[in-house]
PDB file of C-alpha atoms in Angstrom:
ATOM      1  CA  MET A  14       0.000   0.000   0.000  1.00  0.00           C
ATOM      2  CA  THR A  15       1.318   3.463  -0.892  1.00  0.00           C
ATOM      3  CA  PRO A  16       1.730   5.625   2.235  1.00  0.00           C
ATOM      4  CA  PRO A  17      -0.739   8.548   2.379  1.00  0.00           C
ATOM      5  CA  VAL A  18       0.518  12.048   1.755  1.00  0.00           C
ATOM      6  CA  ARG A  19       1.642  13.741   4.947  1.00  0.00           C
ATOM      7  CA  PRO A  20       0.895  15.888   6.791  1.00  0.00           C
ATOM      8  CA  ARG A  21      -2.434  14.092   7.257  1.00  0.00           C
ATOM      9  CA  ARG A  22      -5.579  16.206   6.987  1.00  0.00           C
ATOM     10  CA  PHE A  23      -9.323  15.637   7.394  1.00  0.00           C
ATOM     11  CA  ALA A  24     -12.290  17.885   6.702  1.00  0.00           C
ATOM     12  CA  PRO A  25     -14.197  19.336   9.701  1.00  0.00           C
ATOM     13  CA  LEU A  26     -16.805  17.077  11.263  1.00  0.00           C
ATOM     14  CA  ASN A  27     -18.954  20.136  11.892  1.00  0.00           C
ATOM     15  CA  PRO A  28     -20.937  20.675   8.657  1.00  0.00           C
ATOM     16  CA  ALA A  29     -21.062  24.431   9.332  1.00  0.00           C
ATOM     17  CA  LYS A  30     -17.269  24.565   9.184  1.00  0.00           C
ATOM     18  CA  LYS A  31     -17.017  22.986   5.739  1.00  0.00           C
ATOM     19  CA  ARG A  32     -16.224  25.281   2.832  1.00  0.00           C
ATOM     20  CA  ASP A  33     -16.582  24.944  -0.920  1.00  0.00           C
ATOM     21  CA  GLY A  34     -13.374  23.764  -2.512  1.00  0.00           C
ATOM     22  CA  ASP A  35     -12.116  22.010   0.631  1.00  0.00           C
ATOM     23  CA  THR A  36     -10.423  18.908  -0.760  1.00  0.00           C
ATOM     24  CA  ARG A  37      -9.542  17.342   2.576  1.00  0.00           C
ATOM     25  CA  PRO A  38     -10.905  13.777   2.873  1.00  0.00           C
ATOM     26  CA  VAL A  39     -13.669  12.823   5.292  1.00  0.00           C
ATOM     27  CA  LEU A  40     -12.689  11.104   8.538  1.00  0.00           C
ATOM     28  CA  LYS A  41     -14.586   7.811   8.763  1.00  0.00           C
ATOM     29  CA  GLY A  42     -13.522   6.372  12.116  1.00  0.00           C
ATOM     30  CA  ILE A  43     -11.141   6.393  15.068  1.00  0.00           C
ATOM     31  CA  VAL A  44      -9.279   3.455  16.572  1.00  0.00           C
ATOM     32  CA  PHE A  45      -8.204   3.638  20.230  1.00  0.00           C
ATOM     33  CA  ASP A  46      -5.612   1.888  22.332  1.00  0.00           C
ATOM     34  CA  VAL A  47      -6.742   1.029  25.890  1.00  0.00           C
ATOM     35  CA  ASP A  48      -4.149   1.122  28.689  1.00  0.00           C
ATOM     36  CA  GLY A  49      -2.692   4.621  28.860  1.00  0.00           C
ATOM     37  CA  THR A  50      -5.223   5.905  26.315  1.00  0.00           C
ATOM     38  CA  LEU A  51      -8.796   5.191  27.388  1.00  0.00           C
ATOM     39  CA  CYS A  52      -7.668   4.647  30.981  1.00  0.00           C
ATOM     40  CA  LEU A  53      -4.744   6.036  32.951  1.00  0.00           C
ATOM     41  CA  PRO A  54      -1.476   4.131  32.452  1.00  0.00           C
ATOM     42  CA  GLN A  55      -0.863   1.095  34.628  1.00  0.00           C
ATOM     43  CA  THR A  56       2.728   0.630  33.557  1.00  0.00           C
ATOM     44  CA  TYR A  57       3.668  -1.174  36.777  1.00  0.00           C
ATOM     45  CA  MET A  58       1.975  -4.211  35.220  1.00  0.00           C
ATOM     46  CA  PHE A  59       4.801  -4.710  32.746  1.00  0.00           C
ATOM     47  CA  GLY A  60       7.427  -5.111  35.460  1.00  0.00           C
ATOM     48  CA  GLU A  61       5.187  -7.614  37.241  1.00  0.00           C
ATOM     49  CA  MET A  62       4.645  -9.514  33.988  1.00  0.00           C
ATOM     50  CA  ARG A  63       8.344  -9.716  33.173  1.00  0.00           C
ATOM     51  CA  SER A  64       9.097 -10.850  36.703  1.00  0.00           C
ATOM     52  CA  ALA A  65       6.432 -13.560  36.486  1.00  0.00           C
ATOM     53  CA  LEU A  66       7.819 -14.719  33.133  1.00  0.00           C
ATOM     54  CA  GLY A  67      11.486 -14.441  34.113  1.00  0.00           C
ATOM     55  CA  ILE A  68      12.441 -12.038  31.302  1.00  0.00           C
ATOM     56  CA  ASP A  69      14.304  -8.729  31.249  1.00  0.00           C
ATOM     57  CA  LYS A  70      13.082  -5.276  30.308  1.00  0.00           C
ATOM     58  CA  GLY A  71      14.452  -5.508  26.784  1.00  0.00           C
ATOM     59  CA  THR A  72      12.301  -8.509  25.882  1.00  0.00           C
ATOM     60  CA  ASP A  73       8.853  -7.955  24.390  1.00  0.00           C
ATOM     61  CA  ILE A  74       6.321  -9.803  26.551  1.00  0.00           C
ATOM     62  CA  LEU A  75       4.136 -11.143  23.761  1.00  0.00           C
ATOM     63  CA  ASP A  76       7.098 -12.042  21.553  1.00  0.00           C
ATOM     64  CA  HIS A  77       8.477 -14.072  24.448  1.00  0.00           C
ATOM     65  CA  ILE A  78       5.188 -15.872  25.057  1.00  0.00           C
ATOM     66  CA  TYR A  79       4.739 -16.726  21.379  1.00  0.00           C
ATOM     67  CA  SER A  80       8.294 -18.091  21.252  1.00  0.00           C
ATOM     68  CA  LEU A  81       7.484 -20.707  23.889  1.00  0.00           C
ATOM     69  CA  PRO A  82       6.443 -24.286  23.097  1.00  0.00           C
ATOM     70  CA  ASP A  83       2.677 -24.613  22.703  1.00  0.00           C
ATOM     71  CA  ALA A  84       2.307 -26.381  26.025  1.00  0.00           C
ATOM     72  CA  ALA A  85       4.025 -23.516  27.889  1.00  0.00           C
ATOM     73  CA  GLN A  86       2.250 -20.653  26.130  1.00  0.00           C
ATOM     74  CA  GLU A  87      -1.073 -21.006  27.936  1.00  0.00           C
ATOM     75  CA  GLU A  88       0.634 -21.129  31.332  1.00  0.00           C
ATOM     76  CA  ALA A  89       2.546 -17.938  30.505  1.00  0.00           C
ATOM     77  CA  GLN A  90      -0.594 -16.248  29.166  1.00  0.00           C
ATOM     78  CA  GLU A  91      -2.460 -17.064  32.372  1.00  0.00           C
ATOM     79  CA  LYS A  92       0.298 -15.499  34.485  1.00  0.00           C
ATOM     80  CA  VAL A  93      -0.068 -12.294  32.476  1.00  0.00           C
ATOM     81  CA  ARG A  94      -3.874 -12.381  32.532  1.00  0.00           C
ATOM     82  CA  GLU A  95      -3.909 -12.719  36.326  1.00  0.00           C
ATOM     83  CA  ILE A  96      -1.830  -9.560  36.654  1.00  0.00           C
ATOM     84  CA  GLU A  97      -4.195  -7.745  34.295  1.00  0.00           C
ATOM     85  CA  ARG A  98      -7.263  -8.956  36.218  1.00  0.00           C
ATOM     86  CA  ASN A  99      -5.851  -7.493  39.431  1.00  0.00           C
ATOM     87  CA  ALA A 100      -4.914  -4.229  37.717  1.00  0.00           C
ATOM     88  CA  MET A 101      -8.301  -3.747  36.031  1.00  0.00           C
ATOM     89  CA  LYS A 102      -9.926  -3.283  39.447  1.00  0.00           C
ATOM     90  CA  LYS A 103      -7.840  -0.104  39.793  1.00  0.00           C
ATOM     91  CA  GLN A 104      -8.598   1.327  36.337  1.00  0.00           C
ATOM     92  CA  LYS A 105      -9.271   5.062  36.180  1.00  0.00           C
ATOM     93  CA  PRO A 106     -10.590   6.826  33.062  1.00  0.00           C
ATOM     94  CA  GLN A 107      -8.488   9.306  31.162  1.00  0.00           C
ATOM     95  CA  ALA A 108      -9.505  12.954  31.460  1.00  0.00           C
ATOM     96  CA  GLY A 109     -12.055  13.833  28.797  1.00  0.00           C
ATOM     97  CA  LEU A 110     -12.916  10.211  28.004  1.00  0.00           C
ATOM     98  CA  VAL A 111     -16.697  10.470  28.310  1.00  0.00           C
ATOM     99  CA  GLN A 112     -16.831  13.902  26.684  1.00  0.00           C
ATOM    100  CA  LEU A 113     -14.927  12.723  23.605  1.00  0.00           C
ATOM    101  CA  MET A 114     -16.973   9.561  23.163  1.00  0.00           C
ATOM    102  CA  ASP A 115     -20.246  11.470  23.561  1.00  0.00           C
ATOM    103  CA  TYR A 116     -19.039  13.877  20.888  1.00  0.00           C
ATOM    104  CA  LEU A 117     -18.005  11.121  18.463  1.00  0.00           C
ATOM    105  CA  ASP A 118     -21.349   9.404  18.984  1.00  0.00           C
ATOM    106  CA  SER A 119     -23.146  12.698  18.291  1.00  0.00           C
ATOM    107  CA  ARG A 120     -21.275  12.941  14.990  1.00  0.00           C
ATOM    108  CA  GLY A 121     -22.004   9.312  14.117  1.00  0.00           C
ATOM    109  CA  LEU A 122     -18.314   8.411  13.860  1.00  0.00           C
ATOM    110  CA  LYS A 123     -17.296   4.761  14.074  1.00  0.00           C
ATOM    111  CA  LYS A 124     -15.088   3.751  17.007  1.00  0.00           C
ATOM    112  CA  GLY A 125     -12.854   0.697  17.293  1.00  0.00           C
ATOM    113  CA  ILE A 126     -10.237  -0.636  19.701  1.00  0.00           C
ATOM    114  CA  CYS A 127      -6.834  -2.152  18.962  1.00  0.00           C
ATOM    115  CA  THR A 128      -4.966  -3.245  22.081  1.00  0.00           C
ATOM    116  CA  ARG A 129      -2.409  -5.761  23.315  1.00  0.00           C
ATOM    117  CA  ASN A 130      -4.544  -6.349  26.435  1.00  0.00           C
ATOM    118  CA  PHE A 131      -6.730  -9.420  26.723  1.00  0.00           C
ATOM    119  CA  ASP A 132     -10.489  -9.014  26.601  1.00  0.00           C
ATOM    120  CA  ALA A 133     -11.454  -8.891  30.316  1.00  0.00           C
ATOM    121  CA  PRO A 134      -9.774  -5.530  31.194  1.00  0.00           C
ATOM    122  CA  VAL A 135     -11.162  -4.006  27.991  1.00  0.00           C
ATOM    123  CA  GLU A 136     -14.684  -5.165  28.770  1.00  0.00           C
ATOM    124  CA  HIS A 137     -14.340  -3.966  32.373  1.00  0.00           C
ATOM    125  CA  LEU A 138     -13.325  -0.479  31.261  1.00  0.00           C
ATOM    126  CA  LEU A 139     -16.127  -0.150  28.723  1.00  0.00           C
ATOM    127  CA  THR A 140     -18.891  -1.407  30.986  1.00  0.00           C
ATOM    128  CA  THR A 141     -17.662   0.690  33.922  1.00  0.00           C
ATOM    129  CA  PHE A 142     -16.984   4.029  32.239  1.00  0.00           C
ATOM    130  CA  LEU A 143     -18.650   3.897  28.796  1.00  0.00           C
ATOM    131  CA  PRO A 144     -21.707   1.649  29.125  1.00  0.00           C
ATOM    132  CA  SER A 145     -23.690   3.392  26.379  1.00  0.00           C
ATOM    133  CA  SER A 146     -20.872   3.890  23.865  1.00  0.00           C
ATOM    134  CA  LYS A 147     -20.351   1.240  21.189  1.00  0.00           C
ATOM    135  CA  PHE A 148     -16.931   0.099  19.959  1.00  0.00           C
ATOM    136  CA  HIS A 149     -16.623  -2.380  17.101  1.00  0.00           C
ATOM    137  CA  PRO A 150     -14.491  -4.225  16.200  1.00  0.00           C
ATOM    138  CA  ILE A 151     -12.486  -4.720  19.384  1.00  0.00           C
ATOM    139  CA  ILE A 152      -9.057  -6.176  18.597  1.00  0.00           C
ATOM    140  CA  THR A 153      -7.358  -7.708  21.644  1.00  0.00           C
ATOM    141  CA  ARG A 154      -4.345  -9.908  22.320  1.00  0.00           C
ATOM    142  CA  GLU A 155      -5.956 -12.905  20.669  1.00  0.00           C
ATOM    143  CA  PHE A 156      -5.523 -11.203  17.288  1.00  0.00           C
ATOM    144  CA  ARG A 157      -2.139 -11.808  15.706  1.00  0.00           C
ATOM    145  CA  PRO A 158       0.151 -10.258  14.772  1.00  0.00           C
ATOM    146  CA  PRO A 159      -0.178  -7.578  17.486  1.00  0.00           C
ATOM    147  CA  LYS A 160       0.870  -3.919  17.330  1.00  0.00           C
ATOM    148  CA  PRO A 161       3.248  -2.509  16.114  1.00  0.00           C
ATOM    149  CA  ASP A 162       2.116  -4.578  13.133  1.00  0.00           C
ATOM    150  CA  PRO A 163      -0.688  -2.706  11.305  1.00  0.00           C
ATOM    151  CA  ALA A 164      -2.780  -5.857  10.806  1.00  0.00           C
ATOM    152  CA  GLY A 165      -5.243  -5.088  13.606  1.00  0.00           C
ATOM    153  CA  ILE A 166      -6.004  -1.587  12.341  1.00  0.00           C
ATOM    154  CA  LEU A 167      -6.321  -2.827   8.765  1.00  0.00           C
ATOM    155  CA  HIS A 168      -8.714  -5.523   9.984  1.00  0.00           C
ATOM    156  CA  ILE A 169     -10.899  -2.822  11.548  1.00  0.00           C
ATOM    157  CA  ALA A 170     -10.806  -0.782   8.335  1.00  0.00           C
ATOM    158  CA  LYS A 171     -11.858  -3.841   6.333  1.00  0.00           C
ATOM    159  CA  ASP A 172     -14.702  -4.551   8.761  1.00  0.00           C
ATOM    160  CA  TRP A 173     -15.859  -0.972   8.242  1.00  0.00           C
ATOM    161  CA  MET A 174     -15.870  -1.606   4.471  1.00  0.00           C
ATOM    162  CA  HIS A 175     -13.139   0.932   3.797  1.00  0.00           C
ATOM    163  CA  GLU A 176     -11.480   0.447   0.433  1.00  0.00           C
ATOM    164  CA  ASP A 177      -8.464   2.623   1.231  1.00  0.00           C
ATOM    165  CA  GLY A 178      -7.018   0.619   4.123  1.00  0.00           C
ATOM    166  CA  GLY A 179      -6.399   2.872   7.095  1.00  0.00           C
ATOM    167  CA  ASP A 180      -6.246   6.112   5.110  1.00  0.00           C
ATOM    168  CA  SER A 181      -9.641   7.324   6.407  1.00  0.00           C
ATOM    169  CA  LEU A 182      -8.848   6.613  10.061  1.00  0.00           C
ATOM    170  CA  ILE A 183      -7.108   8.086  13.075  1.00  0.00           C
ATOM    171  CA  MET A 184      -5.234   5.883  15.539  1.00  0.00           C
ATOM    172  CA  VAL A 185      -5.131   7.344  19.077  1.00  0.00           C
ATOM    173  CA  GLY A 186      -2.614   5.905  21.527  1.00  0.00           C
ATOM    174  CA  ASP A 187       0.189   6.555  23.965  1.00  0.00           C
ATOM    175  CA  SER A 188       3.022   4.272  22.836  1.00  0.00           C
ATOM    176  CA  ILE A 189       5.430   3.752  19.974  1.00  0.00           C
ATOM    177  CA  ASP A 190       3.513   0.557  19.136  1.00  0.00           C
ATOM    178  CA  ASP A 191       0.357   2.638  18.623  1.00  0.00           C
ATOM    179  CA  MET A 192       2.066   5.293  16.522  1.00  0.00           C
ATOM    180  CA  THR A 193       3.938   2.785  14.377  1.00  0.00           C
ATOM    181  CA  ALA A 194       0.924   0.519  13.824  1.00  0.00           C
ATOM    182  CA  GLY A 195      -1.189   3.501  12.806  1.00  0.00           C
ATOM    183  CA  TYR A 196       1.493   4.916  10.545  1.00  0.00           C
ATOM    184  CA  ARG A 197       2.077   1.586   8.809  1.00  0.00           C
ATOM    185  CA  ALA A 198      -1.671   1.143   8.315  1.00  0.00           C
ATOM    186  CA  GLY A 199      -1.848   4.520   6.588  1.00  0.00           C
ATOM    187  CA  ALA A 200      -3.883   6.078   9.399  1.00  0.00           C
ATOM    188  CA  ALA A 201      -3.282   9.471  10.930  1.00  0.00           C
ATOM    189  CA  THR A 202      -1.851   9.130  14.429  1.00  0.00           C
ATOM    190  CA  VAL A 203      -2.583  11.061  17.620  1.00  0.00           C
ATOM    191  CA  LEU A 204      -0.330  10.739  20.671  1.00  0.00           C
ATOM    192  CA  LEU A 205      -1.913  11.234  24.088  1.00  0.00           C
ATOM    193  CA  VAL A 206       1.172  12.771  25.633  1.00  0.00           C
ATOM    194  CA  ASN A 207       2.431  12.321  29.191  1.00  0.00           C
ATOM    195  CA  ASP A 208       5.711  12.663  31.064  1.00  0.00           C
ATOM    196  CA  VAL A 209       6.830   9.173  30.072  1.00  0.00           C
ATOM    197  CA  ASN A 210       6.101   9.234  26.324  1.00  0.00           C
ATOM    198  CA  LYS A 211       6.896  12.842  25.377  1.00  0.00           C
ATOM    199  CA  HIS A 212      10.004  11.648  23.505  1.00  0.00           C
ATOM    200  CA  LEU A 213       7.528  10.402  20.855  1.00  0.00           C
ATOM    201  CA  VAL A 214       6.208  13.898  20.114  1.00  0.00           C
ATOM    202  CA  GLU A 215       8.725  14.508  17.343  1.00  0.00           C
ATOM    203  CA  HIS A 216       8.754  10.903  16.120  1.00  0.00           C
ATOM    204  CA  GLN A 217       8.054  10.559  12.412  1.00  0.00           C
ATOM    205  CA  HIS A 218       5.121   8.243  13.120  1.00  0.00           C
ATOM    206  CA  THR A 219       3.323  10.846  15.273  1.00  0.00           C
ATOM    207  CA  ASP A 220       1.010  13.202  13.364  1.00  0.00           C
ATOM    208  CA  LEU A 221      -0.580  15.186  16.200  1.00  0.00           C
ATOM    209  CA  VAL A 222      -0.312  15.483  19.979  1.00  0.00           C
ATOM    210  CA  VAL A 223      -2.990  16.126  22.627  1.00  0.00           C
ATOM    211  CA  LYS A 224      -2.794  16.518  26.408  1.00  0.00           C
ATOM    212  CA  GLN A 225      -6.163  14.926  27.099  1.00  0.00           C
ATOM    213  CA  LEU A 226      -8.774  13.115  25.062  1.00  0.00           C
ATOM    214  CA  ASP A 227     -11.383  15.843  24.796  1.00  0.00           C
ATOM    215  CA  ASP A 228      -8.792  18.143  23.213  1.00  0.00           C
ATOM    216  CA  LEU A 229      -9.652  16.201  20.060  1.00  0.00           C
ATOM    217  CA  ILE A 230     -13.178  17.615  19.970  1.00  0.00           C
ATOM    218  CA  GLU A 231     -12.208  21.098  18.797  1.00  0.00           C
ATOM    219  CA  ILE A 232      -9.584  19.651  16.448  1.00  0.00           C
ATOM    220  CA  LEU A 233     -12.098  17.373  14.734  1.00  0.00           C
ATOM    221  CA  GLU A 234     -14.809  20.025  14.652  1.00  0.00           C
ATOM    222  CA  ASN A 235     -12.556  22.438  12.784  1.00  0.00           C
ATOM    223  CA  GLY A 236     -10.568  19.986  10.659  1.00  0.00           C
ATOM    224  CA  PHE A 237      -7.663  17.718  11.515  1.00  0.00           C
ATOM    225  CA  GLU A 238      -4.229  19.047  10.534  1.00  0.00           C
ATOM    226  CA  GLY A 239      -1.288  16.729  11.115  1.00  0.00           C
ATOM    227  CA  LYS A 240       2.295  17.538  11.989  1.00  0.00           C
ATOM    228  CA  VAL A 241       4.247  19.748   9.609  1.00  0.00           C
ATOM    229  CA  GLU A 242       7.288  18.203   7.970  1.00  0.00           C
ATOM    230  CA  ALA A 243      10.514  20.135   7.511  1.00  0.00           C
ATOM    231  CA  ASP A 244       9.569  21.401   4.060  1.00  0.00           C
ATOM    232  CA  GLN A 245       5.902  22.121   4.853  1.00  0.00           C
ATOM    233  CA  GLU A 246       5.545  25.254   6.940  1.00  0.00           C
ATOM    234  CA  ASP A 247       2.060  26.302   5.809  1.00  0.00           C
ATOM    235  CA  VAL A 248       0.240  24.677   8.741  1.00  0.00           C
ATOM    236  CA  ASN A 249       0.708  25.763  12.346  1.00  0.00           C
ATOM    237  CA  ALA A 250       0.808  22.201  13.695  1.00  0.00           C
ATOM    238  CA  LYS A 251       4.288  22.686  15.130  1.00  0.00           C
ATOM    239  CA  GLY A 252       2.814  25.310  17.450  1.00  0.00           C
ATOM    240  CA  LEU A 253       0.201  22.788  18.560  1.00  0.00           C
ATOM    241  CA  VAL A 254       2.942  20.277  19.313  1.00  0.00           C
ATOM    242  CA  ARG A 255       4.888  22.801  21.416  1.00  0.00           C
ATOM    243  CA  GLU A 256       1.734  23.775  23.303  1.00  0.00           C
ATOM    244  CA  ALA A 257       0.736  20.156  23.932  1.00  0.00           C
ATOM    245  CA  THR A 258       4.142  19.195  25.311  1.00  0.00           C
ATOM    246  CA  ASN A 259       4.204  21.967  27.902  1.00  0.00           C
ATOM    247  CA  ILE A 260       3.312  19.466  30.612  1.00  0.00           C
TER     248      ILE A 260
END
């Protein structure tokens, strides 16, 4: 698939903001990560998982599990799931979560999830904090290959009957896996920035940066404008990046 032209742009979702001659494409859906995106980060889980599996920080948890003999994989998965079950009881929603989802629902925009979590923490978050908001499809750990591979996002795009892969989508997340998966799928990418991930602000796979989820409302209402590349100074997205990273 040919990568979309960057910076990524979408027409305003507010019909009153649309103007004749605006050639920006229409945004058709948004895909969200879960931990650190829809809920506050629970990064302590990863240390507990690696300790339970006997691996170091430089080893990807899922890559390690999938490298094990079949008989050992389920045991390793259950160790990880137990940690996630305990953590999900402490989930807290991200600031602006409900406001953003209410807005997207009011605009009739499709919403999907692509996460490396297993299904129970995802279901717990949705039923606890977003009981009336629909997400479909929901891609969890059972789907392979996981992020940073774009397969999960492309699967969502196909389910939504999009003929342009991820070009009509935005991927919202907080990690390099999210940004890279979105970028490789052709989607625009939005980083929910925090003190831990702010090194990703200037990463080539990051199109736009927000401090909290409901910051996206005004952006989508008025038209999405992605990050400006070195030779494209006509959009003031660099100013938005500087403002968003003042945390």
